CSV table of C-alpha atoms in Angstrom, one decimal:
chain,number,residue,atom,x,y,z
A,9,MET,CA,0.0,0.0,0.0
A,10,ASP,CA,2.7,2.5,1.0
A,11,HIS,CA,4.7,1.8,-2.2
A,12,ASN,CA,1.6,2.2,-4.3
A,13,LEU,CA,0.9,5.6,-2.8
A,14,ALA,CA,4.5,6.7,-3.5
A,15,THR,CA,4.0,6.1,-7.2
A,16,ALA,CA,0.4,7.3,-7.4
A,17,GLU,CA,-0.5,10.3,-9.6
A,18,LYS,CA,-0.7,13.6,-7.6
A,19,ASN,CA,-4.4,14.2,-8.5
A,20,VAL,CA,-5.3,10.8,-7.2
A,21,LEU,CA,-3.6,11.6,-3.8
A,22,GLU,CA,-5.5,14.8,-3.6
A,23,GLU,CA,-8.8,13.1,-4.2
A,24,LEU,CA,-8.0,10.4,-1.6
A,25,VAL,CA,-7.3,13.1,1.0
A,26,LYS,CA,-10.7,14.8,0.1
A,27,LEU,CA,-12.4,11.4,0.6
A,28,VAL,CA,-10.8,11.1,4.0
A,29,GLN,CA,-12.0,14.5,5.0
A,30,LEU,CA,-15.5,13.9,3.6
A,31,ARG,CA,-15.9,10.6,5.5
A,32,GLY,CA,-14.2,11.8,8.6
A,33,LEU,CA,-11.7,8.9,8.5
A,34,ARG,CA,-8.9,9.0,11.0
A,35,GLY,CA,-5.4,7.5,10.6
A,36,GLU,CA,-2.8,6.9,13.3
A,37,HIS,CA,-2.5,10.6,13.8
A,38,GLY,CA,-6.1,11.5,13.4
A,39,GLY,CA,-7.6,13.4,10.5
A,40,TRP,CA,-5.9,15.8,8.0
A,41,ILE,CA,-5.8,18.8,10.3
A,42,ASP,CA,-4.6,16.6,13.3
A,43,PHE,CA,-1.8,15.2,11.1
A,44,LEU,CA,-0.6,18.6,10.1
A,45,ALA,CA,-0.5,19.7,13.7
A,46,VAL,CA,1.5,16.7,14.7
A,47,CYS,CA,4.0,17.4,11.9
A,48,ASN,CA,4.1,21.1,12.7
A,49,GLN,CA,2.8,21.8,9.2
A,50,LYS,CA,-0.5,23.3,10.0
A,51,ALA,CA,0.4,27.0,9.7
A,52,SER,CA,2.5,26.6,6.5
A,53,THR,CA,0.2,24.2,4.6
A,54,PRO,CA,-2.2,25.8,2.1
A,55,SER,CA,-5.8,24.8,2.2
A,56,ASN,CA,-5.8,24.1,-1.5
A,57,LEU,CA,-4.6,20.5,-1.8
A,58,SER,CA,-3.2,21.1,-5.3
A,59,MET,CA,-0.6,23.4,-3.6
A,60,VAL,CA,0.4,20.7,-1.0
A,61,SER,CA,3.5,18.6,-1.8
A,62,ARG,CA,3.0,15.0,-2.8
A,63,ASP,CA,5.4,13.9,-0.1
A,64,LEU,CA,3.1,15.3,2.6
A,65,LEU,CA,0.0,13.8,1.0
A,66,VAL,CA,1.7,10.4,0.8
A,67,ALA,CA,2.9,10.7,4.4
A,68,PHE,CA,-0.7,11.4,5.6
A,69,LEU,CA,-2.3,8.6,3.6
A,70,THR,CA,0.2,6.0,4.9
A,71,THR,CA,-1.1,6.6,8.4
A,72,PHE,CA,-4.2,4.6,7.5
A,73,LYS,CA,-3.8,1.0,8.5
A,74,LYS,CA,-7.4,-0.3,9.0
A,75,LYS,CA,-8.5,-2.8,6.4
A,76,GLU,CA,-11.8,-1.0,5.8
A,77,ASP,CA,-10.2,2.4,5.4
A,78,LEU,CA,-7.6,1.0,2.9
A,79,LYS,CA,-10.4,-0.7,0.9
A,80,ALA,CA,-12.3,2.6,0.8
A,81,LEU,CA,-9.2,4.4,-0.6
A,82,GLN,CA,-8.7,1.7,-3.2
A,83,CYS,CA,-12.3,1.9,-4.3
A,84,ARG,CA,-12.0,5.6,-4.8
A,85,ALA,CA,-8.7,5.4,-6.6
A,86,ASN,CA,-10.2,2.7,-9.0
A,87,SER,CA,-13.3,4.9,-9.6
A,88,LEU,CA,-11.0,7.7,-10.6
A,89,LEU,CA,-9.2,5.4,-13.0
A,90,VAL,CA,-12.5,4.4,-14.6
A,91,GLU,CA,-13.4,8.0,-15.2
A,92,LYS,CA,-10.0,8.6,-16.7
A,93,LEU,CA,-10.3,5.7,-19.1
A,94,LYS,CA,-13.7,6.9,-20.2
A,95,GLN,CA,-12.3,10.3,-21.0
A,96,GLU,CA,-9.3,9.1,-23.0
A,97,THR,CA,-8.9,10.9,-26.3
A,98,PRO,CA,-8.8,8.9,-29.5
A,99,GLU,CA,-5.1,9.8,-30.2
A,100,ASN,CA,-4.2,8.0,-27.0
A,101,TYR,CA,-6.1,4.8,-27.9
A,102,THR,CA,-4.6,1.4,-28.2
A,103,PRO,CA,-7.1,-1.3,-29.5
A,104,GLU,CA,-7.1,-2.6,-25.9
A,105,LYS,CA,-8.1,0.8,-24.5
A,106,MET,CA,-10.7,1.2,-27.2
A,107,LEU,CA,-12.3,-2.1,-26.0
A,108,ILE,CA,-12.2,-0.9,-22.4
A,109,ARG,CA,-13.8,2.4,-23.3
A,110,LEU,CA,-16.5,0.7,-25.4
A,111,THR,CA,-17.3,-1.5,-22.4
A,112,MET,CA,-17.5,1.5,-20.0
A,113,LYS,CA,-19.6,3.5,-22.5
A,114,HIS,CA,-22.4,0.9,-22.6
A,115,PRO,CA,-25.6,2.2,-21.0
A,116,GLU,CA,-25.7,-0.9,-18.7
A,117,PHE,CA,-22.1,-0.7,-17.5
A,118,SER,CA,-22.7,1.4,-14.4
A,119,SER,CA,-25.5,-0.9,-13.1
A,120,ASP,CA,-23.8,-4.1,-14.2
A,121,TYR,CA,-20.5,-3.2,-12.5
A,122,SER,CA,-21.8,-1.7,-9.3
A,123,PHE,CA,-20.5,-4.1,-6.7
A,124,PRO,CA,-20.7,-4.2,-2.8
A,125,SER,CA,-16.9,-3.9,-2.9
A,126,LEU,CA,-16.6,-2.6,0.7
A,127,SER,CA,-17.8,-5.9,2.1
A,128,ASN,CA,-15.2,-7.8,4.1
A,129,ASP,CA,-15.0,-10.8,1.7
A,130,TRP,CA,-14.4,-8.8,-1.5
A,131,PHE,CA,-11.0,-8.3,-3.1
A,132,VAL,CA,-10.5,-4.8,-4.5
A,133,SER,CA,-7.5,-4.5,-6.8
A,134,ASP,CA,-5.1,-1.6,-6.1
A,135,ILE,CA,-4.1,-0.5,-9.6
A,136,GLY,CA,-5.9,2.9,-9.2
A,137,MET,CA,-3.1,3.9,-6.8
A,138,LYS,CA,-0.2,2.7,-8.9
A,139,SER,CA,1.9,4.5,-11.4
A,140,SER,CA,0.7,5.3,-14.9
A,141,THR,CA,3.0,2.7,-16.3
A,142,VAL,CA,1.2,-0.1,-14.5
A,143,MET,CA,-2.2,1.4,-15.4
A,144,LYS,CA,-1.2,1.5,-19.1
A,145,SER,CA,-0.4,-2.3,-19.2
A,146,THR,CA,-2.0,-4.1,-22.1
A,147,ASP,CA,-1.6,-7.6,-20.5
A,148,MET,CA,-4.9,-9.5,-20.5
A,149,ILE,CA,-6.4,-12.5,-18.8
A,150,ALA,CA,-9.8,-13.9,-19.6
A,151,VAL,CA,-11.9,-15.6,-16.9
A,152,ASP,CA,-15.2,-17.6,-16.8
A,153,CYS,CA,-17.0,-19.2,-13.9
A,154,GLU,CA,-19.6,-21.9,-13.4
A,155,MET,CA,-22.2,-21.3,-10.7
A,156,VAL,CA,-24.7,-23.6,-8.9
A,157,LEU,CA,-27.9,-22.7,-7.0
A,158,CYS,CA,-27.5,-22.9,-3.2
A,159,ASP,CA,-30.2,-23.5,-0.6
A,160,ASP,CA,-30.4,-19.9,0.4
A,161,GLY,CA,-31.3,-18.8,-3.2
A,162,THR,CA,-27.9,-17.4,-4.0
A,163,GLU,CA,-25.4,-18.6,-6.6
A,164,GLY,CA,-22.3,-20.5,-5.5
A,165,LEU,CA,-19.0,-20.6,-7.4
A,166,VAL,CA,-17.9,-24.2,-8.2
A,167,ARG,CA,-15.4,-23.8,-11.1
A,168,VAL,CA,-13.1,-21.1,-12.5
A,169,GLY,CA,-11.2,-21.1,-15.7
A,170,ALA,CA,-8.7,-18.4,-16.9
A,171,VAL,CA,-6.4,-18.0,-19.8
A,172,ASP,CA,-3.7,-15.4,-20.6
A,173,ARG,CA,-3.3,-13.4,-23.8
A,174,HIS,CA,-1.6,-16.4,-25.5
A,175,LEU,CA,-4.5,-18.7,-24.6
A,176,LYS,CA,-2.4,-20.5,-22.1
A,177,VAL,CA,-4.5,-21.9,-19.2
A,178,ILE,CA,-3.4,-20.2,-16.0
A,179,LEU,CA,-6.3,-21.4,-13.8
A,180,ASP,CA,-8.7,-24.3,-13.9
A,181,LYS,CA,-10.0,-25.2,-10.4
A,182,TYR,CA,-13.1,-26.6,-8.7
A,183,VAL,CA,-14.3,-24.5,-5.7
A,184,LYS,CA,-16.3,-25.5,-2.6
A,185,PRO,CA,-19.2,-23.1,-2.3
A,186,GLY,CA,-19.4,-23.3,1.5
A,187,LYS,CA,-23.2,-23.8,1.6
A,188,PRO,CA,-25.5,-26.6,0.6
A,189,ILE,CA,-26.2,-27.0,-3.2
A,190,VAL,CA,-29.8,-27.6,-4.3
A,191,ASP,CA,-29.2,-27.5,-8.1
A,192,TYR,CA,-25.9,-28.3,-9.8
A,193,ARG,CA,-27.3,-27.0,-13.1
A,194,THR,CA,-25.3,-29.8,-14.7
A,195,ALA,CA,-27.0,-29.2,-18.1
A,196,ILE,CA,-25.4,-25.7,-18.0
A,197,THR,CA,-22.3,-26.1,-15.9
A,198,GLY,CA,-21.2,-29.6,-16.7
A,199,VAL,CA,-20.4,-29.9,-12.9
A,200,THR,CA,-21.7,-32.8,-10.8
A,201,SER,CA,-21.6,-33.6,-7.1
A,202,LEU,CA,-18.6,-35.9,-7.7
A,203,ASP,CA,-16.6,-32.9,-9.0
A,204,ILE,CA,-17.2,-30.9,-5.9
A,205,GLU,CA,-16.7,-33.7,-3.3
A,206,ASN,CA,-12.9,-33.4,-3.3
A,207,ALA,CA,-12.7,-29.6,-3.9
A,208,THR,CA,-10.9,-27.8,-1.2
A,209,LEU,CA,-10.5,-24.2,-2.6
A,210,SER,CA,-12.6,-21.3,-1.5
A,211,VAL,CA,-13.5,-18.0,-3.2
A,212,ALA,CA,-10.7,-16.3,-1.2
A,213,ASP,CA,-8.2,-18.9,-2.5
A,214,ILE,CA,-9.2,-18.0,-6.1
A,215,GLN,CA,-8.9,-14.3,-5.3
A,216,ARG,CA,-5.3,-14.8,-4.2
A,217,GLU,CA,-4.6,-16.8,-7.4
A,218,LEU,CA,-5.8,-14.0,-9.6
A,219,GLN,CA,-4.4,-11.1,-7.5
A,220,GLN,CA,-0.9,-11.4,-8.9
A,221,TYR,CA,-2.2,-10.7,-12.4
A,222,LEU,CA,-4.7,-7.9,-11.5
A,223,SER,CA,-2.2,-6.1,-9.3
A,224,ASP,CA,0.2,-5.9,-12.2
A,225,GLY,CA,-2.4,-4.0,-14.2
A,226,SER,CA,-3.7,-6.7,-16.4
A,227,ILE,CA,-7.0,-6.2,-18.2
A,228,LEU,CA,-9.8,-8.6,-17.1
A,229,VAL,CA,-11.7,-10.0,-20.1
A,230,GLY,CA,-14.9,-12.0,-20.2
A,231,HIS,CA,-18.4,-12.3,-21.6
A,232,SER,CA,-21.0,-10.9,-19.2
A,233,LEU,CA,-17.9,-10.5,-17.1
A,234,ASN,CA,-19.8,-8.7,-14.3
A,235,LYS,CA,-21.5,-12.0,-13.3
A,236,ASP,CA,-18.2,-13.7,-12.9
A,237,MET,CA,-16.7,-10.8,-11.0
A,238,ARG,CA,-19.7,-10.8,-8.7
A,239,VAL,CA,-19.4,-14.5,-7.8
A,240,LEU,CA,-15.6,-14.2,-7.5
A,241,LYS,CA,-16.2,-11.1,-5.3
A,242,ILE,CA,-13.5,-9.2,-7.2
A,243,ASP,CA,-13.6,-5.5,-8.1
A,244,HIS,CA,-11.1,-4.5,-10.8
A,245,PRO,CA,-11.4,-1.3,-12.9
A,246,LYS,CA,-9.8,-2.4,-16.2
A,247,VAL,CA,-12.3,-4.7,-17.9
A,248,ILE,CA,-13.3,-5.7,-21.4
A,249,ASP,CA,-16.8,-7.2,-21.6
A,250,THR,CA,-17.5,-8.7,-25.0
A,251,ALA,CA,-21.2,-8.8,-24.2
A,252,LEU,CA,-21.3,-5.0,-23.9
A,253,VAL,CA,-18.8,-4.2,-26.7
A,254,PHE,CA,-20.4,-6.1,-29.5
A,255,LYS,CA,-24.0,-6.6,-30.7
A,256,PHE,CA,-25.7,-8.1,-33.7
A,257,SER,CA,-27.3,-5.7,-36.3
A,258,ASN,CA,-30.7,-7.5,-36.0
A,259,ALA,CA,-30.7,-7.5,-32.1
A,260,ARG,CA,-33.3,-5.6,-30.1
A,261,ASN,CA,-31.8,-2.8,-28.0
A,262,SER,CA,-31.4,-4.6,-24.7
A,263,ARG,CA,-30.5,-8.0,-26.1
A,264,LYS,CA,-26.8,-9.0,-25.6
A,265,PRO,CA,-25.3,-11.5,-27.9
A,266,SER,CA,-24.5,-15.0,-26.7
A,267,LEU,CA,-20.9,-16.0,-26.5
A,268,ASN,CA,-21.4,-18.9,-28.9
A,269,ASP,CA,-23.1,-16.8,-31.6
A,270,LEU,CA,-20.6,-14.0,-31.3
A,271,HIS,CA,-17.6,-16.3,-31.5
A,272,LYS,CA,-19.1,-18.0,-34.5
A,273,ALA,CA,-19.7,-14.7,-36.3
A,274,ILE,CA,-16.3,-13.2,-35.5
A,275,CYS,CA,-14.0,-16.1,-35.3
A,276,GLY,CA,-15.8,-18.5,-37.6
A,277,LYS,CA,-16.4,-21.4,-35.3
A,278,GLU,CA,-18.7,-22.4,-32.4
A,279,VAL,CA,-17.5,-22.6,-28.8
A,280,ARG,CA,-19.9,-25.5,-28.2
A,281,LYS,CA,-22.7,-27.4,-29.9
A,282,GLU,CA,-26.3,-26.5,-28.9
A,283,GLY,CA,-27.3,-28.4,-25.8
A,284,VAL,CA,-23.8,-29.3,-24.7
A,285,SER,CA,-22.8,-28.1,-21.2
A,286,HIS,CA,-20.4,-25.2,-20.8
A,287,ASP,CA,-16.6,-25.5,-20.1
A,288,CYS,CA,-15.3,-22.4,-18.4
A,289,VAL,CA,-11.8,-22.7,-19.8
A,290,HIS,CA,-13.2,-22.9,-23.4
A,291,ASP,CA,-15.5,-20.0,-22.7
A,292,ALA,CA,-12.7,-17.9,-21.2
A,293,ALA,CA,-10.6,-18.6,-24.3
A,294,ALA,CA,-13.5,-17.7,-26.6
A,295,SER,CA,-13.9,-14.3,-25.0
A,296,MET,CA,-10.2,-13.7,-25.3
A,297,ASN,CA,-10.3,-14.8,-29.0
A,298,ILE,CA,-13.0,-12.2,-29.7
A,299,ALA,CA,-11.0,-9.5,-28.0
A,300,LEU,CA,-7.8,-10.5,-29.9
A,301,ALA,CA,-9.6,-10.5,-33.2
A,302,PHE,CA,-10.5,-6.8,-32.7
A,303,ILE,CA,-7.1,-5.9,-31.4
A,304,LYS,CA,-5.4,-7.5,-34.4
A,305,LYS,CA,-7.6,-5.5,-36.8
A,306,PRO,CA,-10.3,-3.3,-35.3
A,307,PHE,CA,-13.7,-3.6,-37.0
A,308,ASP,CA,-17.3,-2.4,-36.6
A,309,THR,CA,-18.6,-3.6,-33.2
A,310,THR,CA,-22.1,-4.0,-34.7
A,311,VAL,CA,-21.8,-7.5,-36.2
A,312,THR,CA,-23.9,-8.7,-39.1
A,313,PRO,CA,-25.2,-12.2,-38.5
A,314,SER,CA,-24.7,-14.8,-41.1
A,315,LYS,CA,-27.6,-16.2,-43.2
A,316,GLU,CA,-27.1,-19.5,-41.4
A,317,MET,CA,-27.5,-17.7,-38.0
A,318,LEU,CA,-30.7,-15.9,-39.2
A,319,GLU,CA,-32.1,-19.2,-40.5
A,320,ALA,CA,-31.2,-21.0,-37.2
A,321,GLU,CA,-33.2,-18.4,-35.2
A,322,LYS,CA,-36.4,-19.7,-37.0
A,323,SER,CA,-35.8,-23.2,-35.6
A,324,ARG,CA,-35.6,-22.0,-32.0
A,325,LEU,CA,-38.0,-21.2,-29.2
A,326,PHE,CA,-37.2,-19.0,-26.2
A,327,ILE,CA,-38.5,-20.1,-22.8
A,328,HIS,CA,-38.3,-17.2,-20.3
A,329,ARG,CA,-39.4,-16.4,-16.7
A,330,ILE,CA,-38.8,-20.0,-15.6
A,331,PRO,CA,-39.1,-20.1,-11.8
A,332,SER,CA,-35.9,-21.1,-10.0
A,333,TYR,CA,-37.7,-24.0,-8.2
A,334,VAL,CA,-38.0,-25.8,-11.6
A,335,PRO,CA,-34.8,-28.0,-11.7
A,336,SER,CA,-32.9,-27.2,-14.9
A,337,GLU,CA,-32.1,-31.0,-15.3
A,338,LYS,CA,-35.8,-31.8,-15.4
A,339,LEU,CA,-36.8,-29.0,-17.8
A,340,ASN,CA,-36.4,-31.1,-21.0
A,341,ILE,CA,-38.8,-33.7,-19.6
A,342,VAL,CA,-41.4,-31.1,-18.7
A,343,LEU,CA,-41.1,-29.4,-22.1
A,344,ALA,CA,-41.4,-32.7,-24.0
A,345,GLY,CA,-44.9,-33.0,-22.6
A,346,GLU,CA,-45.7,-29.4,-23.5
A,347,PHE,CA,-44.4,-29.6,-27.0
A,348,HIS,CA,-45.6,-33.2,-27.7
A,349,SER,CA,-42.1,-33.9,-28.9
A,350,THR,CA,-38.7,-35.0,-27.7
A,351,LYS,CA,-36.8,-33.9,-30.8
A,352,PHE,CA,-35.0,-30.9,-29.5
A,353,LYS,CA,-31.9,-29.7,-27.7
A,354,LEU,CA,-31.9,-27.4,-24.7
A,355,ASP,CA,-29.5,-24.6,-23.9
A,356,VAL,CA,-30.3,-23.3,-20.4
A,357,LYS,CA,-29.3,-19.8,-19.3
A,358,PRO,CA,-28.8,-18.9,-15.6
A,359,GLY,CA,-30.9,-16.2,-14.1
A,360,LYS,CA,-29.8,-12.6,-14.2
A,361,THR,CA,-30.3,-12.2,-10.5
A,362,GLN,CA,-29.4,-14.6,-7.7
A,363,GLY,CA,-32.3,-17.0,-7.0
A,364,GLY,CA,-34.3,-15.3,-9.8
A,365,ASN,CA,-36.1,-16.7,-12.8
A,366,TYR,CA,-34.0,-18.3,-15.6
A,367,CYS,CA,-34.5,-18.9,-19.3
A,368,ALA,CA,-33.6,-21.5,-22.0
A,369,VAL,CA,-33.3,-21.7,-25.7
A,370,VAL,CA,-34.9,-24.8,-27.3
A,371,VAL,CA,-33.3,-25.9,-30.6
A,372,PHE,CA,-35.2,-28.0,-33.1
A,373,ASP,CA,-34.0,-29.6,-36.3
A,374,SER,CA,-36.2,-27.4,-38.5
A,375,THR,CA,-38.4,-24.4,-38.6
A,376,LYS,CA,-41.4,-26.6,-39.2
A,377,GLU,CA,-40.7,-28.6,-36.0
A,378,ALA,CA,-40.3,-25.4,-34.0
A,379,ASP,CA,-43.5,-23.9,-35.4
A,380,GLN,CA,-45.4,-27.1,-34.6
A,381,ALA,CA,-44.1,-27.3,-31.0
A,382,PHE,CA,-45.1,-23.7,-30.5
A,383,GLU,CA,-48.7,-24.5,-31.8
A,384,ASN,CA,-48.8,-27.5,-29.4
A,385,VAL,CA,-48.2,-25.3,-26.3
A,386,ASN,CA,-51.4,-24.7,-24.4
A,387,GLY,CA,-51.7,-21.0,-23.6
A,388,TYR,CA,-53.1,-17.7,-24.8
A,389,LYS,CA,-51.2,-16.4,-27.8
A,390,GLU,CA,-50.0,-12.8,-27.6
A,391,ARG,CA,-47.2,-10.5,-28.7
A,392,ASP,CA,-44.3,-9.3,-26.5
A,393,SER,CA,-43.2,-5.7,-26.4
A,394,PHE,CA,-41.2,-6.2,-29.6
A,395,GLY,CA,-44.1,-7.9,-31.5
A,396,LEU,CA,-42.8,-11.4,-31.2
A,397,PRO,CA,-45.4,-14.2,-30.7
A,398,GLN,CA,-45.4,-15.9,-27.3
A,399,LYS,CA,-47.7,-18.0,-25.1
A,400,LEU,CA,-48.0,-18.1,-21.3
A,401,SER,CA,-47.7,-21.8,-20.4
A,402,THR,CA,-48.3,-23.7,-17.2
A,403,LEU,CA,-45.7,-26.5,-16.8
A,404,LYS,CA,-46.7,-29.6,-14.7
A,405,LEU,CA,-43.9,-30.8,-12.5
A,406,SER,CA,-43.5,-34.4,-11.2
A,407,SER,CA,-43.7,-33.0,-7.6
A,408,GLY,CA,-47.3,-32.0,-8.2
A,409,LEU,CA,-46.5,-28.3,-8.4
A,410,SER,CA,-47.0,-26.2,-11.4
A,411,ALA,CA,-45.0,-23.3,-12.8
A,412,SER,CA,-45.8,-20.6,-15.3
A,413,CYS,CA,-43.4,-19.4,-17.9
A,414,TYR,CA,-43.5,-17.8,-21.4
A,415,VAL,CA,-42.7,-19.7,-24.6
A,416,ARG,CA,-41.7,-17.2,-27.4
A,417,LYS,CA,-40.6,-17.4,-31.0
A,418,MET,CA,-37.2,-16.0,-31.8
A,419,VAL,CA,-38.3,-14.2,-35.0
């Protein structure tokens, strides 16, 4: 911490002292005025912090030793770095900086990347306090996580994969969630109870594994990266989120592209086949591939879908607002009864909020089969806010319970 402050930019030091004054924080020698009195500097120190020497600012800030105070200073320094990156002028752009800025300029960035970072179990990287050389680093690591549903309705981290800029695997570990699991979401995660039985690592262990890269100023890359950072409990200001940077030309305003579709459109191949469970190492590598493709030769971030992709949309149905108490592993059985067909593959998507509803994409062999399955669904036919046909369906569960969800056409 002390070394970081010694290399921090002067304006960052000034803003940190302002934060201390605003919050009434007290170091080993009290507040700012108390510190000046102890150092016999009170009379000779100007009230305008821009006129105060950096050495005096550093000396004051190094008197703060409490973990919660240090974390508050790190959060403020990182927020200043985010604002600085947003305001970078085009002549200072590298392709990496351009991707960071495009991520931060997305309308949903502020809400997606607003974390409870001051909580005790969160790791906050310290690069906002470091020298401009560290902050300008273009090193990158991509990360992806697999999450399960725990008995308290929250998501638990069970596997983490990470690759470096050269696609070398730097992390592939199973994690013990620390609370009972009620749904392994094996259809999505590919993780089973056997995988977790021998896991010994905690979220804190994974934070320590990643800290060495983040503290060196590496850019964190991922697809819907905020979800991974939230379950990892990591706050880091230099991020590239491929789900925020890129979009398809035919997409509705709020619809983010799937990693599989985006990778196929930009890199020319699928990450996985429809209905096949995820692999976090492969997904991390896929998001890195997308970023590297742009860095090698920048292109329009509004991507035109291929004819094949547009045609594939017609053979899919979208199931949304599925209650969390409907086990994802049993969803295909329930839907088979609803569609009067078993000839489909299911790609389940986790809920946007912990313990909230989730959704799934149903893939048929042809448009005709998808149309017939939609017609077989019992429910009132209506149009969603974008004019797409959908039905409100009641699913019958083997437990005797019922669950309502929407079945919608993709085009």
